[in-house]
Amino acid sequence: MKLLAPSLLLYLSLLLDDAQAVRFPLQGRMGGFGNTLRTTAMTRRASILGTPDLSNQGNMQYQTNVTLNGKEFQNVLIDTGSSDLYVVGDVPGAKDTGKIGQVNYAIGSTKGPIKTATLNFEGFTVKDQAFIEQPVDSSHVEGSGIIGLGPGGASQVQDKLGAGAGDAVLDRIFKQNTSTPNYLTIYLGRAGDPTDPFPGDLTVGELVSPFENITSQPKLPVTQMSNRDGQHWTALLDKNGIIGPDGNRINTTKHATGNRLNVMFDSGFTFPQVSTNIANQIYARVPGATFANITGGTAPMWTLPCETELNITFVFSNVSYLIHPLDTVTSALQGPPDANGNPTCVGAFQPIVADHDGFDIILGMSFLRNAYMLINFGDFVEGSLAKVGDPYIQLLPLTDPAEAHNDFVQVRMGGVDRSADLQLLPALPDTSDNDDDDSQPHEDTLKKYLPYIIGGSVAAGVIILILIIAASYRKSHKYRRLHDPAPAGLPTTNAPFQQYQPTRRY
Ligand SMILES: *[C@@H]1O[C@H](CO)[C@@H](O)[C@H](O)[C@H]1NC(C)=O
Ligand SMILES: *[C@@H]1O[C@H](CO)[C@@H](O)[C@H](O)[C@H]1NC(C)=O
Ligand SMILES: *[C@@H]1O[C@H](CO)[C@@H](O)[C@H](O)[C@H]1NC(C)=O
Ligand SMILES: *[C@@H]1O[C@H](CO)[C@@H](O)[C@H](O)[C@H]1NC(C)=O
Ligand SMILES: *[C@@H]1O[C@H](CO)[C@@H](O)[C@H](O)[C@H]1NC(C)=O
Ligand SMILES: *[C@@H]1O[C@H](CO)[C@@H](O)[C@H](O)[C@H]1NC(C)=O
Ligand SMILES: *[C@@H]1O[C@H](CO)[C@@H](O)[C@H](O)[C@H]1NC(C)=O
C-alpha cells in the first residue's frame, strides 16, 4: 500500500457530511452555493462573468458537479493534491473493470471497484472515463466524491488499468481534443467576505473573466520529482518569501532545496501546512495566542482572539500575495474559549501534520483564496505526443490590502478599527526549519530576551524559561525540533500572557 497524495482532512468531510448544520457558523455558509447568490447584486469580483462552477462549503471545501452516465454527483471536492476520481454511490450502467482501486489521502481514503462510464465535467464529455465507485458508508455520503486534478502520473487508477484506459480526467480531456489548451484554472471565493460573495470557479482550457491578465504573471516552473508517483503541483517560494505580521521576512532558509521552500498547491487541503517555525512566527507573538487541540481537528493549532488582524504575505518570483486577514485567523473552526469565556478563532497556517515527501509546505484553500491559480500541464499530459514544454504555475494576486483591512474591521472588529492596538510580543528566535542542523549558537537568542526578564514581564519570562530549557536540551541532545515552543501548550486559564497585555480587549 503506497502512501499517496496528501490531501483532504477527513474531519472536514465529517463536519460536512454529518454535522454541517450544527458546526458551521452562519457566515461560513454565506459563500455556499445557493440560488440567491446568482441574483444577489454583486460587487467587484462579482463582475466575474458566467455562473460559478464551484460551491464553497464554509471555506472548508470547494465542490463541483460531475455527471457519470447521466447521474449527477453534486458534492465532488476539487483536489489538485490527488489524481483520481471517485464518487460515492452507484453509477447506472457503469462497466466494471474487475479491478479494485484504493487511494489513501492525508486523512481519509476511498476503496471500491474501478469502473468506467461517460463523464461530463466542465462542459467536456469523456467516454469510458475510469473512476472508483465508492460504496456508501458512514464516512462516504451518497453524491459526494473527489475529483483529482493533480499530475496524472500519481493516479492509482492508472496504476491499475495502465496508461490510456486508466488516465486521469484532465489527461483524457486534453488528449481527446488536442486543441484544448492544456491548463486548469481555479478561483476560490471567500465565505463571509462582505465585498466578494462569488463562491468560486474552475475552468479547463479557458480563463475566468476578468482575470485574463493571469497569463502575464511570472511562470513558476513546476518542481519536477524524480518519481512520477510523487509528482505534485509544486513550485519554489522566493528565498525567505514569507513576510510575517511585523512586516519582516521570516527566515525560511533551507539547505535541502537551495534555500527556497518547495511549495505544493493543494485545493483539497483546507488549512495550509507550514513548519512549526513558520506557524510560530505568524501566531506565537500574538498576546493571548495558545497552541491547543481544536474540537474536530486532528492536530493542534494556534488559537487566538478573533479580532487579531495579521497581515502576512507570500512572495513568488518577486510578486507579493497578501493573505486576507480573514484567512490567516479563521472563524471556520473555534478554539477553546479564552480566559474570559470568549470564543477564539484559529490560525489557519497549521504546523505541518501531513506526511510529505519532496515538498516543504502545502498551500491549501486559505492561501488559494488570495491568488487565482493557473496550472499549465505542459508535457505532463499522459502520452502526449508533441513536446509542448515544461509545466508551470501562474498566480494572480486577488487581495487588495485596503479592502481586506476594511473587510476585517467590519467582520471581526464590529466596524471599529482597532488594528493599531495589536502589540506583538518580542520576536521569537528562529527555531529554524533546519531540523537537523545543530550548528547555531543559542546564546545570542537568550541575550536578546534578557531585558524582558529584568522588566519582570511574566510572559517574556516564560518564553525565556522555555528558551533556556530548550537551549540546555539542545546542548545535551542532538537538536531535533522545538516542538510546541514558547507559549505553546500553556494552560488557557491563567495564561501568563494576560499580564502582558495592556491593550488586550475582548
Ligand atoms: C450542481 O447541480 C445542481 C443540480 O443540477 C445545480 O442546482 C447546481 O447549481 C450545480 N452546482 C454547481 C456548482 O454547478
Ligand atoms: C476542440 O477544442 C477546440 C478549442 O477548445 C474547440 O474549438 C473544438 O470545437 C473542439 N473540438 C471538438 C471536436 O470538441
Ligand atoms: C488583473 O486584472 C484585474 C481585473 O481587471 C485587475 O483588478 C488587476 O489589478 C490586474 N492585475 C494585474 C497584476 O495586472
Ligand atoms: C536563517 O537561517 C539560516 C539557517 O538556519 C541561518 O544560516 C541564517 O543565518 C539565518 N538568517 C537570518 C537573517 O537570521
Ligand atoms: C493535544 O492532544 C494530544 C492527545 O491528547 C496531547 O498529547 C497533546 O499534548 C495535546 N496538544 C496540545 C497542544 O494541547
Ligand atoms: C527579484 O528581484 C531581485 C532584486 O530586484 C532580483 O535580483 C531577482 O532576480 C528577482 N527575482 C526574480 C525571480 O525575478
Ligand atoms: C494590515 O494592513 C492594512 C492594509 O495595509 C493596514 O491598514 C492595517 O493597519 C494592517 N494591520 C496590522 C495589524 O498590521
XYZ file of C-alpha atoms and ligand atoms in Angstrom:
604
model
C 0.000 0.000 0.000
C 1.542 3.232 -1.088
C 1.272 6.416 0.808
C -0.308 8.848 -1.534
C -1.253 12.321 -2.363
C -1.686 14.041 0.931
C -4.931 15.821 0.680
C -8.196 16.500 2.344
C -8.689 16.484 6.018
C -11.135 13.829 6.976
C -12.650 15.780 9.740
C -13.818 18.276 7.224
C -15.832 15.688 5.464
C -17.069 14.509 8.804
C -18.133 18.012 9.628
C -19.680 18.495 6.261
C -21.382 15.199 5.972
C -22.576 14.577 9.456
C -22.887 17.820 11.238
C -22.920 20.511 8.658
C -25.849 22.358 10.074
C -24.513 22.345 13.588
C -20.907 23.135 13.049
C -20.823 25.836 10.501
C -21.203 29.375 11.608
C -23.814 31.156 9.573
C -21.324 33.408 7.968
C -19.443 30.335 6.895
C -22.341 29.483 4.706
C -22.672 32.811 3.052
C -20.480 31.723 0.236
C -22.174 28.387 -0.057
C -23.754 27.972 -3.378
C -27.365 28.909 -3.457
C -29.842 30.324 -5.869
C -29.834 33.593 -4.028
C -26.211 34.130 -4.880
C -26.950 34.195 -8.543
C -29.334 37.059 -8.196
C -27.610 38.992 -5.445
C -26.241 42.287 -6.613
C -22.546 41.652 -6.638
C -19.659 43.988 -6.287
C -16.112 43.819 -7.538
C -15.279 40.202 -8.086
C -18.882 39.550 -8.802
C -18.033 41.068 -12.106
C -16.737 37.600 -12.870
C -18.639 36.590 -15.930
C -20.687 33.446 -16.085
C -22.042 31.205 -13.401
C -19.868 29.829 -10.645
C -18.834 26.219 -11.192
C -17.873 25.744 -7.586
C -19.799 25.793 -4.364
C -17.974 26.894 -1.244
C -18.744 24.923 1.906
C -17.877 27.401 4.613
C -14.324 27.918 3.314
C -13.626 24.288 4.174
C -14.282 22.600 0.854
C -14.889 23.680 -2.709
C -17.113 21.348 -4.614
C -18.231 20.872 -8.157
C -20.706 18.718 -10.050
C -19.710 15.783 -12.169
C -22.042 13.540 -14.116
C -21.371 9.874 -14.817
C -23.662 8.037 -17.226
C -26.205 10.783 -16.691
C -26.218 10.588 -12.899
C -25.147 13.789 -11.196
C -22.798 13.842 -8.224
C -23.142 17.261 -6.715
C -20.632 17.374 -3.905
C -17.368 16.478 -5.523
C -14.330 18.092 -3.920
C -11.829 19.614 -6.312
C -8.399 18.407 -5.331
C -5.182 19.424 -7.021
C -3.350 17.264 -4.487
C -4.512 13.906 -5.833
C -5.106 12.431 -9.265
C -8.046 10.052 -9.125
C -11.791 10.406 -9.453
C -14.051 8.700 -7.010
C -17.762 9.104 -6.467
C -19.953 7.747 -3.713
C -22.960 5.716 -4.828
C -23.911 3.571 -7.794
C -23.312 4.736 -11.319
C -26.031 3.234 -13.537
C -24.683 1.092 -16.353
C -21.031 1.634 -15.441
C -18.672 -1.041 -16.748
C -16.722 -2.942 -14.109
C -13.071 -3.407 -14.960
C -12.683 -6.164 -12.382
C -10.035 -4.144 -10.570
C -10.222 -2.580 -7.147
C -8.969 0.926 -6.650
C -7.779 2.426 -3.414
C -6.500 5.883 -2.579
C -5.294 6.957 0.821
C -5.454 10.669 1.425
C -3.608 12.513 4.150
C -6.676 11.706 6.145
C -9.466 9.567 4.806
C -9.437 7.105 1.971
C -11.515 5.515 -0.725
C -11.759 1.963 -1.904
C -14.069 0.393 -4.429
C -14.376 -1.214 -7.839
C -12.777 0.654 -10.700
C -15.455 1.231 -13.312
C -15.796 3.225 -16.494
C -18.615 5.484 -17.622
C -19.289 8.587 -19.688
C -18.210 11.627 -17.733
C -19.497 15.186 -18.039
C -17.287 17.734 -16.355
C -16.878 21.431 -17.032
C -18.686 21.138 -20.335
C -16.466 18.318 -21.555
C -17.717 14.832 -22.304
C -15.307 11.962 -21.837
C -16.255 8.429 -22.850
C -15.111 5.450 -20.769
C -13.622 7.537 -18.009
C -12.213 5.300 -15.281
C -13.175 6.082 -11.684
C -13.556 4.415 -8.324
C -17.114 3.651 -7.317
C -17.071 4.104 -3.562
C -19.918 2.370 -1.741
C -21.926 4.500 0.681
C -20.806 4.047 4.284
C -20.515 6.036 7.481
C -17.750 8.255 6.144
C -18.845 8.379 2.496
C -22.082 10.148 1.677
C -24.081 9.438 -1.490
C -23.482 12.045 -4.163
C -20.088 13.161 -2.890
C -16.610 12.332 -4.119
C -13.262 13.792 -5.058
C -12.013 14.788 -8.456
C -8.229 14.625 -8.500
C -6.681 17.349 -10.630
C -3.061 16.566 -9.819
C -0.492 15.285 -12.300
C -1.760 12.073 -13.874
C 1.401 10.156 -13.075
C 0.309 9.916 -9.454
C -3.022 8.245 -10.327
C -3.757 4.956 -8.606
C -6.401 4.018 -11.120
C -3.921 4.474 -13.924
C -1.515 2.319 -11.977
C -4.113 -0.453 -12.020
C -5.526 -0.077 -15.531
C -2.445 1.171 -17.281
C -1.898 4.320 -19.309
C -4.654 5.182 -21.744
C -7.654 3.401 -20.263
C -6.712 4.432 -16.748
C -5.795 8.041 -17.417
C -6.914 10.791 -15.088
C -9.774 13.072 -16.111
C -7.761 16.076 -17.292
C -5.352 13.908 -19.238
C -8.326 12.420 -21.060
C -9.787 15.843 -21.780
C -6.522 17.213 -23.114
C -5.787 14.144 -25.192
C -9.166 13.726 -26.819
C -9.018 17.199 -28.314
C -5.501 18.462 -28.663
C -6.841 21.921 -29.461
C -7.961 22.278 -25.870
C -5.241 24.329 -24.199
C -3.816 22.075 -21.525
C -4.284 24.191 -18.479
C -6.577 24.338 -15.488
C -7.509 27.437 -13.521
C -9.009 27.709 -10.062
C -10.587 30.708 -8.395
C -11.705 30.211 -4.804
C -14.137 32.673 -3.262
C -14.324 33.527 0.413
C -17.387 32.765 2.504
C -18.090 35.572 4.925
C -16.308 38.175 2.837
C -18.572 41.227 2.850
C -17.351 42.511 -0.504
C -16.727 39.353 -2.554
C -19.555 36.850 -2.461
C -18.601 34.852 -5.554
C -18.217 31.218 -4.432
C -15.617 30.064 -6.890
C -14.860 28.886 -10.368
C -12.900 26.210 -12.131
C -12.059 26.225 -15.803
C -10.268 23.881 -18.163
C -8.547 25.421 -21.160
C -10.079 28.834 -20.623
C -9.723 31.771 -18.267
C -12.035 33.265 -15.674
C -13.048 36.763 -16.739
C -11.909 39.472 -15.886
C -8.673 37.873 -14.722
C -7.223 37.065 -18.129
C -4.128 39.010 -17.102
C -3.043 35.971 -15.103
C -1.234 34.880 -18.244
C 1.163 37.828 -17.817
C 2.177 36.731 -14.338
C 5.589 35.100 -13.825
C 5.644 31.435 -14.789
C 6.692 29.389 -11.801
C 8.266 26.184 -13.081
C 6.747 23.063 -11.554
C 9.452 21.434 -9.460
C 9.806 18.047 -11.012
C 10.195 14.990 -8.844
C 12.327 12.090 -9.877
C 9.416 9.822 -9.096
C 6.285 10.189 -11.228
C 4.147 8.804 -8.412
C 5.261 11.570 -6.111
C 4.732 14.429 -8.535
C 2.507 17.254 -7.375
C 1.804 20.802 -8.427
C 4.746 22.364 -6.668
C 6.867 25.469 -7.156
C 9.605 27.282 -5.277
C 8.817 30.130 -2.922
C 11.289 33.012 -3.041
C 14.093 32.900 -0.527
C 12.655 33.895 2.854
C 9.480 34.512 0.887
C 7.033 34.907 3.733
C 6.547 38.336 5.255
C 5.378 37.985 8.827
C 2.922 40.103 10.812
C 5.654 42.528 11.897
C 6.497 43.296 8.283
C 9.780 41.398 8.385
C 10.615 38.356 6.360
C 10.502 35.052 8.176
C 13.720 33.140 7.873
C 12.737 30.097 5.881
C 16.210 29.286 4.714
C 16.531 25.628 3.984
C 19.587 23.834 2.856
C 17.798 20.963 1.214
C 16.121 22.861 -1.589
C 18.664 25.527 -2.371
C 17.434 27.945 0.293
C 13.944 28.032 -1.139
C 10.905 26.215 0.112
C 9.202 23.850 -2.269
C 5.518 24.622 -2.053
C 2.676 22.344 -3.039
C -0.586 23.947 -4.154
C -3.448 21.828 -2.938
C -7.050 22.909 -3.436
C -8.168 19.902 -1.354
C -6.346 20.989 1.780
C -8.295 23.416 3.927
C -5.505 24.636 6.167
C -2.065 25.379 4.775
C 0.612 23.211 6.320
C 3.776 25.025 7.274
C 6.745 24.281 9.502
C 6.475 24.740 13.249
C 8.825 27.674 12.943
C 6.704 29.472 10.370
C 3.483 28.908 12.312
C 5.153 30.257 15.438
C 6.474 33.313 13.665
C 2.967 34.075 12.443
C 0.944 33.401 15.576
C 3.037 32.903 18.688
C 3.722 36.598 19.145
C 0.071 37.495 19.470
C -0.956 38.212 23.048
C -3.439 35.583 24.095
C -2.388 33.055 21.468
C -2.275 29.475 22.653
C -1.426 26.293 20.896
C -4.279 23.941 21.524
C -6.215 20.949 20.366
C -9.312 22.012 18.473
C -12.624 20.237 18.590
C -12.963 18.470 15.304
C -9.298 18.983 14.497
C -6.776 16.261 14.022
C -3.753 18.130 15.318
C -3.212 21.162 17.486
C -3.437 24.636 16.002
C -2.824 28.143 17.226
C -5.920 29.748 18.698
C -6.201 33.462 19.199
C -8.622 36.322 19.700
C -10.913 36.553 16.669
C -10.189 40.230 16.194
C -6.489 39.659 15.669
C -5.621 41.164 12.324
C -2.446 39.634 10.966
C -1.022 40.739 7.638
C 1.161 38.111 6.089
C 2.382 37.911 2.533
C 3.885 35.195 0.363
C 6.376 36.119 -2.329
C 6.756 34.139 -5.537
C 9.099 35.425 -8.189
C 9.088 38.879 -6.581
C 5.307 39.128 -6.707
C 3.594 39.617 -3.349
C 0.494 37.663 -2.429
C -1.161 39.209 0.597
C -3.228 36.818 2.642
C -6.568 38.273 3.669
C -6.593 38.584 7.474
C -9.932 36.743 7.496
C -7.993 33.771 6.097
C -4.978 33.981 8.392
C -7.103 33.846 11.531
C -10.177 31.861 10.622
C -13.553 31.590 12.270
C -14.347 28.418 10.350
C -13.278 26.454 13.405
C -13.407 27.533 17.011
C -10.682 27.191 19.564
C -11.362 26.672 23.256
C -12.840 29.755 24.940
C -10.329 32.219 26.321
C -9.953 33.118 29.977
C -12.929 35.456 29.747
C -15.098 32.827 28.158
C -14.993 34.449 24.732
C -14.807 32.224 21.678
C -11.441 32.096 19.974
C -10.506 31.789 16.337
C -7.912 29.533 14.785
C -4.650 30.140 12.988
C -5.184 28.616 9.560
C -1.484 28.147 8.874
C -1.004 24.955 10.792
C 2.242 23.372 11.893
C 2.606 20.508 9.497
C 0.679 17.345 10.237
C 0.678 15.740 6.828
C 3.227 13.221 5.787
C 5.056 14.815 2.961
C 7.829 13.960 0.670
C 9.667 16.237 -1.661
C 7.956 19.460 -0.658
C 8.148 21.686 2.379
C 4.793 23.304 2.796
C 1.286 22.827 1.462
C -0.658 25.894 0.444
C -4.304 24.961 0.650
C -7.542 26.898 0.451
C -6.608 29.649 2.920
C -3.830 30.635 0.553
C -5.649 29.955 -2.695
C -8.487 32.335 -1.882
C -5.867 35.035 -2.311
C -4.465 34.003 -5.654
C -6.197 32.964 -8.821
C -4.184 29.951 -9.994
C -3.398 28.641 -13.442
C -1.693 25.280 -13.830
C -0.264 24.581 -17.236
C 0.246 20.832 -17.556
C 2.942 21.124 -20.215
C 4.315 17.720 -21.062
C 2.721 16.125 -18.055
C -0.278 15.084 -20.088
C -0.108 11.321 -20.199
C 1.047 10.018 -23.534
C 1.157 13.444 -25.124
C 2.873 13.089 -28.456
C 4.035 16.603 -29.042
C 6.618 18.185 -26.837
C 4.712 21.193 -25.552
C 7.057 22.394 -22.845
C 7.582 22.181 -19.134
C 4.623 22.559 -16.808
C 4.294 25.790 -14.884
C 2.031 27.600 -12.456
C 0.855 31.216 -12.567
C -0.682 33.073 -9.678
C -2.586 36.356 -9.842
C -2.869 38.268 -6.557
C -6.507 38.839 -5.619
C -6.369 40.509 -2.234
C -6.326 44.265 -2.082
C -4.742 45.436 1.206
C -7.132 48.292 1.915
C -10.244 46.342 1.017
C -9.100 43.358 3.066
C -8.461 45.589 6.045
C -11.913 47.143 5.753
C -13.491 43.695 5.454
C -11.724 42.628 8.612
C -12.729 45.689 10.582
C -16.311 45.178 9.516
C -16.470 41.428 10.194
C -14.282 40.974 13.246
C -13.940 44.338 14.947
C -17.564 45.397 14.829
C -16.757 48.233 12.479
C -14.238 49.978 14.724
C -10.650 49.846 13.507
C -8.564 48.770 16.470
C -5.746 47.205 14.491
C -3.280 49.685 15.974
C -3.886 48.157 19.397
C -2.184 44.942 18.425
C 1.194 44.784 20.138
C 3.117 41.773 19.018
C 5.275 40.102 21.630
C 9.031 40.359 21.036
C 10.360 38.497 18.026
C 10.843 34.826 18.575
C 14.141 33.198 17.909
C 14.335 31.427 14.608
C 13.559 27.932 15.740
C 14.877 27.034 12.343
C 13.492 24.979 9.582
C 16.717 23.074 9.607
C 15.625 20.417 11.960
C 18.846 18.561 11.629
C 21.187 21.481 11.773
C 22.911 21.736 15.115
C 25.323 24.489 14.267
C 23.560 27.597 15.502
C 24.590 29.048 18.818
C 21.783 29.814 21.194
C 23.424 32.316 23.489
C 22.615 35.214 21.199
C 18.973 34.451 21.313
C 18.967 34.320 25.053
C 20.696 37.665 25.376
C 18.031 39.320 23.290
C 15.471 38.286 25.828
C 17.327 39.316 28.928
C 15.837 42.811 29.212
C 12.430 41.319 29.380
C 13.335 39.202 32.350
C 14.610 42.240 34.088
C 11.481 44.098 33.118
C 9.634 41.479 35.033
C 7.289 40.513 32.272
C 5.826 37.210 33.146
C 5.147 36.366 29.565
C 8.643 37.044 28.390
C 9.915 35.257 31.443
C 8.098 32.171 30.401
C 9.458 32.449 26.902
C 12.945 32.753 28.267
C 12.461 29.884 30.623
C 11.440 27.741 27.710
C 14.356 29.007 25.697
C 16.734 28.120 28.464
C 15.254 24.689 28.747
C 15.384 24.336 25.000
C 18.954 25.561 24.892
C 20.108 23.152 27.531
C 18.144 20.414 25.908
C 19.976 21.272 22.790
C 23.346 21.066 24.413
C 22.908 17.551 25.590
C 20.925 16.108 22.731
C 21.065 16.257 19.045
C 18.654 19.067 18.272
C 15.561 17.894 16.509
C 12.728 20.308 16.653
C 11.430 22.757 19.142
C 8.088 21.130 19.366
C 5.437 23.467 20.666
C 7.910 26.117 21.735
C 7.308 29.216 23.772
C 3.685 29.858 24.601
C 2.552 26.578 23.144
C 0.798 24.226 25.451
C 0.436 26.745 28.221
C -2.834 26.330 30.032
C -5.552 28.526 28.621
C -6.722 29.647 32.025
C -4.313 31.793 33.962
C -2.218 32.176 30.866
C 0.792 34.283 31.729
C 0.133 36.454 28.715
C -2.725 38.108 30.431
C -0.344 40.166 32.441
C 1.441 41.250 29.338
C -1.399 42.834 27.523
C -2.022 46.415 28.385
C -4.183 46.741 25.308
C -5.975 43.451 25.326
C -9.620 43.786 24.580
C -12.370 41.336 24.009
C -24.886 21.281 -9.427
O -26.061 20.719 -9.945
C -27.252 21.169 -9.305
C -28.408 20.379 -9.864
O -28.349 20.338 -11.240
C -27.397 22.651 -9.557
O -28.526 23.131 -8.884
C -26.168 23.361 -9.025
O -26.249 24.707 -9.375
C -24.901 22.774 -9.590
N -23.798 23.353 -8.864
C -22.750 23.909 -9.443
C -21.703 24.435 -8.543
O -22.655 23.981 -10.649
C -11.622 21.066 -29.667
O -11.238 22.198 -28.923
C -11.357 23.418 -29.651
C -10.758 24.516 -28.790
O -11.281 24.497 -27.492
C -12.834 23.649 -29.999
O -12.962 24.847 -30.732
C -13.342 22.475 -30.807
O -14.730 22.619 -31.049
C -13.093 21.171 -30.087
N -13.418 20.059 -30.958
C -14.248 19.097 -30.586
C -14.443 18.000 -31.566
O -14.799 19.083 -29.499
C -5.604 41.943 -13.474
O -6.927 42.280 -13.838
C -7.778 42.545 -12.731
C -9.198 42.679 -13.250
O -9.245 43.632 -14.249
C -7.301 43.789 -12.008
O -8.132 44.049 -10.889
C -5.875 43.543 -11.530
O -5.359 44.716 -10.964
C -4.971 43.101 -12.684
N -3.729 42.640 -12.082
C -2.558 42.819 -12.641
C -1.379 42.310 -11.900
O -2.439 43.364 -13.706
C 18.409 31.993 8.591
O 18.589 30.616 8.908
C 19.781 30.084 8.377
C 19.799 28.600 8.646
O 19.267 28.305 9.890
C 20.964 30.798 9.000
O 22.158 30.283 8.444
C 20.869 32.294 8.685
O 21.884 32.991 9.336
C 19.529 32.837 9.141
N 19.397 34.197 8.635
C 18.955 35.188 9.399
C 18.853 36.529 8.730
O 18.625 35.032 10.558
C -3.358 17.502 22.058
O -3.867 16.242 22.440
C -2.863 15.219 22.481
C -3.558 13.900 22.752
O -4.475 14.030 23.782
C -1.841 15.568 23.547
O -0.838 14.587 23.569
C -1.208 16.906 23.172
O -0.301 17.312 24.166
C -2.277 17.977 23.015
N -1.614 19.168 22.480
C -1.854 20.380 22.940
C -1.100 21.488 22.306
O -2.666 20.624 23.818
C 13.689 39.683 -7.726
O 14.230 40.966 -7.579
C 15.600 40.972 -7.274
C 16.034 42.398 -6.960
O 15.429 43.299 -7.846
C 16.368 40.384 -8.452
O 17.749 40.356 -8.179
C 15.876 38.968 -8.681
O 16.483 38.424 -9.828
C 14.371 38.929 -8.856
N 13.969 37.568 -8.863
C 13.110 37.072 -9.743
C 12.786 35.618 -9.622
O 12.603 37.747 -10.605
C -2.756 45.369 7.837
O -2.667 46.010 6.584
C -3.635 47.024 6.375
C -3.526 47.486 4.950
O -2.222 47.836 4.634
C -3.422 48.136 7.398
O -4.386 49.117 7.228
C -3.564 47.523 8.788
O -3.299 48.509 9.761
C -2.599 46.380 8.960
N -2.876 45.768 10.248
C -1.929 45.379 11.098
C -2.383 44.842 12.390
O -0.754 45.413 10.796
